[in-house]
Every structure is written in structure tokens, then in C-alpha cells.
Amino acid sequence: QAQLVESGGGLVQAGGSLRLSCAASGRTISNYAMGWFRQAPGKEREFVAGISWNTLNTYYADSVKGRFTISRDNYKNTVYLQMSSLKPEDTAVYYCAMAGRIWTAVPSVSGDVGSWGQGTQVTVSS
């Protein structure tokens, strides 16, 4: 399994921006689809964004489409989530996720995930 470490979370006002990073070790991410999930208090963990292993395709939850951008730097073994126009409902713990197998689709449900990060808190104040 890879070790994934998220960073970049914090407290931001509504309308603001944050950039989350996910640094991987123990395994190169270049052959794996990667994703971001989030979990708000009392809610299920949900898919936020994903990027294919070949970087050709990105996918977003409807709730973040047009506001969030996922990207990857395979040389740095790092995945990013740029979040803009943040809303209070974006408040959650954000988790980085690596697909369970190489060259497979973006992990969009928990069952597709092979490795999770520990999560980083994002709080958006109104």
C-alpha cells in the first residue's frame, strides 16, 4: 500500500480558496487513478474529484463542478485539489485516495480505493 499524506487544509471564509496537496510515498502514483473524497460530520464519505492515471480525464461531483480542479504531478508523486469559491457546505475532512489497481478507472466509491490518506480538515465560515 502507498502512504498518502494530505496538507493544505484550514479555515477560510466563504468565497475564498484553498489548495490541498496529497504526497504519496511507497508507491509511484503514475500508474494509478487518484481521487479526493470528503466527509462532513454525520454524513457519508463522498466522492469529490478524480483524475485518470494517464491524466487525460478528470471527474467532479456536481456540487463542486466549476469550482474545484484536480491535478497531478507524477514527478513529485503528488496530487492537488484547487478549491475556489468555497461555500460553508464544503466544510468537511478531505481525503486523498489511490485506486486499488493500476490502470483502472478513477475511484469514485470507497470500494474502488486501495489507499487512503489520513485526511485534512477544511472549514468554510459564512
PDB file of C-alpha atoms in Angstrom:
ATOM      1  CA  GLN A   1       0.000   0.000   0.000  1.00  0.00           C
ATOM      2  CA  ALA A   2       1.002   3.574  -0.604  1.00  0.00           C
ATOM      3  CA  GLN A   3       1.220   6.137   2.143  1.00  0.00           C
ATOM      4  CA  LEU A   4      -0.732   9.282   1.315  1.00  0.00           C
ATOM      5  CA  VAL A   5      -0.328  12.493   3.300  1.00  0.00           C
ATOM      6  CA  GLU A   6      -2.673  15.418   2.761  1.00  0.00           C
ATOM      7  CA  SER A   7      -1.891  19.015   3.588  1.00  0.00           C
ATOM      8  CA  GLY A   8      -3.257  22.469   2.906  1.00  0.00           C
ATOM      9  CA  GLY A   9      -6.496  22.358   4.838  1.00  0.00           C
ATOM     10  CA  GLY A  10      -7.577  25.120   7.164  1.00  0.00           C
ATOM     11  CA  LEU A  11     -10.151  27.754   7.962  1.00  0.00           C
ATOM     12  CA  VAL A  12     -11.282  30.053   5.161  1.00  0.00           C
ATOM     13  CA  GLN A  13     -14.140  32.483   4.641  1.00  0.00           C
ATOM     14  CA  ALA A  14     -16.890  31.763   2.155  1.00  0.00           C
ATOM     15  CA  GLY A  15     -15.768  32.732  -1.326  1.00  0.00           C
ATOM     16  CA  GLY A  16     -12.153  32.014  -0.534  1.00  0.00           C
ATOM     17  CA  SER A  17      -9.738  29.454  -1.920  1.00  0.00           C
ATOM     18  CA  LEU A  18      -7.553  26.636  -0.664  1.00  0.00           C
ATOM     19  CA  ARG A  19      -5.170  24.232  -2.351  1.00  0.00           C
ATOM     20  CA  LEU A  20      -4.900  20.740  -0.947  1.00  0.00           C
ATOM     21  CA  SER A  21      -1.890  18.553  -1.641  1.00  0.00           C
ATOM     22  CA  CYS A  22      -1.513  14.797  -1.354  1.00  0.00           C
ATOM     23  CA  ALA A  23       2.032  13.497  -1.265  1.00  0.00           C
ATOM     24  CA  ALA A  24       2.474   9.794  -1.917  1.00  0.00           C
ATOM     25  CA  SER A  25       5.278   7.520  -0.803  1.00  0.00           C
ATOM     26  CA  GLY A  26       5.946   3.826  -1.011  1.00  0.00           C
ATOM     27  CA  ARG A  27       4.463   3.621  -4.484  1.00  0.00           C
ATOM     28  CA  THR A  28       4.595   5.762  -7.591  1.00  0.00           C
ATOM     29  CA  ILE A  29       1.240   7.290  -8.490  1.00  0.00           C
ATOM     30  CA  SER A  30       1.927   7.427 -12.211  1.00  0.00           C
ATOM     31  CA  ASN A  31       0.013   4.214 -12.987  1.00  0.00           C
ATOM     32  CA  TYR A  32      -2.881   4.884 -10.640  1.00  0.00           C
ATOM     33  CA  ALA A  33      -6.035   6.898 -10.912  1.00  0.00           C
ATOM     34  CA  MET A  34      -6.323   9.250  -7.955  1.00  0.00           C
ATOM     35  CA  GLY A  35      -9.190  10.947  -6.243  1.00  0.00           C
ATOM     36  CA  TRP A  36     -10.396  13.194  -3.472  1.00  0.00           C
ATOM     37  CA  PHE A  37     -13.277  12.380  -1.157  1.00  0.00           C
ATOM     38  CA  ARG A  38     -14.752  14.304   1.746  1.00  0.00           C
ATOM     39  CA  GLN A  39     -16.754  13.546   4.834  1.00  0.00           C
ATOM     40  CA  ALA A  40     -18.796  16.074   6.758  1.00  0.00           C
ATOM     41  CA  PRO A  41     -19.932  15.411  10.339  1.00  0.00           C
ATOM     42  CA  GLY A  42     -22.793  12.944  10.406  1.00  0.00           C
ATOM     43  CA  LYS A  43     -22.594  12.266   6.690  1.00  0.00           C
ATOM     44  CA  GLU A  44     -21.237   9.533   4.477  1.00  0.00           C
ATOM     45  CA  ARG A  45     -17.877   9.925   2.788  1.00  0.00           C
ATOM     46  CA  GLU A  46     -18.483  11.198  -0.732  1.00  0.00           C
ATOM     47  CA  PHE A  47     -16.565  11.486  -3.952  1.00  0.00           C
ATOM     48  CA  VAL A  48     -15.354  14.974  -4.816  1.00  0.00           C
ATOM     49  CA  ALA A  49     -12.969  14.706  -7.765  1.00  0.00           C
ATOM     50  CA  GLY A  50     -10.838  12.208  -9.638  1.00  0.00           C
ATOM     51  CA  ILE A  51      -8.117  12.123 -12.263  1.00  0.00           C
ATOM     52  CA  SER A  52      -7.262   9.223 -14.525  1.00  0.00           C
ATOM     53  CA  TRP A  53      -3.890   7.504 -14.356  1.00  0.00           C
ATOM     54  CA  ASN A  54      -2.927   8.960 -17.766  1.00  0.00           C
ATOM     55  CA  THR A  55      -4.107  12.442 -16.762  1.00  0.00           C
ATOM     56  CA  LEU A  56      -6.430  12.602 -19.774  1.00  0.00           C
ATOM     57  CA  ASN A  57      -9.679  12.656 -17.824  1.00  0.00           C
ATOM     58  CA  THR A  58     -10.971  14.425 -14.756  1.00  0.00           C
ATOM     59  CA  TYR A  59     -14.272  13.931 -12.981  1.00  0.00           C
ATOM     60  CA  TYR A  60     -16.121  16.029 -10.434  1.00  0.00           C
ATOM     61  CA  ALA A  61     -19.117  15.780  -8.200  1.00  0.00           C
ATOM     62  CA  ASP A  62     -21.883  18.089  -9.385  1.00  0.00           C
ATOM     63  CA  SER A  63     -21.621  20.059  -6.154  1.00  0.00           C
ATOM     64  CA  VAL A  64     -18.042  21.176  -6.906  1.00  0.00           C
ATOM     65  CA  LYS A  65     -18.021  21.303 -10.700  1.00  0.00           C
ATOM     66  CA  GLY A  66     -16.666  24.616 -11.927  1.00  0.00           C
ATOM     67  CA  ARG A  67     -15.185  25.475  -8.528  1.00  0.00           C
ATOM     68  CA  PHE A  68     -12.664  22.690  -7.845  1.00  0.00           C
ATOM     69  CA  THR A  69      -9.817  21.475 -10.036  1.00  0.00           C
ATOM     70  CA  ILE A  70      -7.875  18.257  -9.554  1.00  0.00           C
ATOM     71  CA  SER A  71      -4.383  17.859 -10.977  1.00  0.00           C
ATOM     72  CA  ARG A  72      -1.364  15.628 -10.547  1.00  0.00           C
ATOM     73  CA  ASP A  73       2.404  15.921 -10.789  1.00  0.00           C
ATOM     74  CA  ASN A  74       3.788  12.442 -11.292  1.00  0.00           C
ATOM     75  CA  TYR A  75       7.382  13.670 -10.946  1.00  0.00           C
ATOM     76  CA  LYS A  76       6.581  14.948  -7.471  1.00  0.00           C
ATOM     77  CA  ASN A  77       4.307  11.967  -6.773  1.00  0.00           C
ATOM     78  CA  THR A  78       1.686  14.452  -5.662  1.00  0.00           C
ATOM     79  CA  VAL A  79      -1.969  15.156  -6.373  1.00  0.00           C
ATOM     80  CA  TYR A  80      -3.629  18.520  -5.847  1.00  0.00           C
ATOM     81  CA  LEU A  81      -7.113  19.848  -5.326  1.00  0.00           C
ATOM     82  CA  GLN A  82      -7.550  23.541  -6.021  1.00  0.00           C
ATOM     83  CA  MET A  83     -10.726  24.752  -4.357  1.00  0.00           C
ATOM     84  CA  SER A  84     -12.225  28.131  -5.189  1.00  0.00           C
ATOM     85  CA  SER A  85     -15.458  29.940  -4.381  1.00  0.00           C
ATOM     86  CA  LEU A  86     -15.703  27.878  -1.239  1.00  0.00           C
ATOM     87  CA  LYS A  87     -19.050  27.538   0.494  1.00  0.00           C
ATOM     88  CA  PRO A  88     -19.900  26.617   4.092  1.00  0.00           C
ATOM     89  CA  GLU A  89     -21.288  23.322   2.789  1.00  0.00           C
ATOM     90  CA  ASP A  90     -17.789  22.415   1.585  1.00  0.00           C
ATOM     91  CA  THR A  91     -16.764  22.071   5.232  1.00  0.00           C
ATOM     92  CA  ALA A  92     -15.504  18.519   5.736  1.00  0.00           C
ATOM     93  CA  VAL A  93     -12.473  16.341   6.216  1.00  0.00           C
ATOM     94  CA  TYR A  94     -10.913  15.831   2.797  1.00  0.00           C
ATOM     95  CA  TYR A  95      -9.250  12.533   1.967  1.00  0.00           C
ATOM     96  CA  CYS A  96      -6.858  11.644  -0.802  1.00  0.00           C
ATOM     97  CA  ALA A  97      -7.410   8.263  -2.424  1.00  0.00           C
ATOM     98  CA  MET A  98      -5.466   5.979  -4.725  1.00  0.00           C
ATOM     99  CA  ALA A  99      -7.202   3.408  -6.892  1.00  0.00           C
ATOM    100  CA  GLY A 100      -6.790  -0.176  -5.799  1.00  0.00           C
ATOM    101  CA  ARG A 101      -5.184  -1.365  -9.032  1.00  0.00           C
ATOM    102  CA  ILE A 102      -3.081   0.150 -11.774  1.00  0.00           C
ATOM    103  CA  TRP A 103      -4.585   1.430 -14.985  1.00  0.00           C
ATOM    104  CA  THR A 104      -8.121   1.282 -13.658  1.00  0.00           C
ATOM    105  CA  ALA A 105     -10.857   3.872 -13.556  1.00  0.00           C
ATOM    106  CA  VAL A 106     -10.999   6.798 -11.208  1.00  0.00           C
ATOM    107  CA  PRO A 107     -12.021   5.684  -7.713  1.00  0.00           C
ATOM    108  CA  SER A 108     -15.496   7.137  -7.265  1.00  0.00           C
ATOM    109  CA  VAL A 109     -16.710   4.942  -4.432  1.00  0.00           C
ATOM    110  CA  SER A 110     -14.905   3.717  -1.336  1.00  0.00           C
ATOM    111  CA  GLY A 111     -14.744   0.181  -2.700  1.00  0.00           C
ATOM    112  CA  ASP A 112     -12.519   1.343  -5.554  1.00  0.00           C
ATOM    113  CA  VAL A 113      -9.904   2.764  -3.196  1.00  0.00           C
ATOM    114  CA  GLY A 114      -6.715   0.900  -2.368  1.00  0.00           C
ATOM    115  CA  SER A 115      -5.068   3.529  -0.166  1.00  0.00           C
ATOM    116  CA  TRP A 116      -6.415   6.450   1.857  1.00  0.00           C
ATOM    117  CA  GLY A 117      -4.721   9.446   3.361  1.00  0.00           C
ATOM    118  CA  GLN A 118      -5.366  10.454   6.950  1.00  0.00           C
ATOM    119  CA  GLY A 119      -7.470  13.449   5.930  1.00  0.00           C
ATOM    120  CA  THR A 120      -7.191  17.205   6.265  1.00  0.00           C
ATOM    121  CA  GLN A 121      -9.863  19.452   7.749  1.00  0.00           C
ATOM    122  CA  VAL A 122     -11.380  22.200   5.615  1.00  0.00           C
ATOM    123  CA  THR A 123     -13.670  24.639   7.388  1.00  0.00           C
ATOM    124  CA  VAL A 124     -15.502  27.358   5.487  1.00  0.00           C
ATOM    125  CA  SER A 125     -17.063  30.100   7.579  1.00  0.00           C
ATOM    126  CA  SER A 126     -20.056  32.108   6.415  1.00  0.00           C
TER     127      SER A 126
END
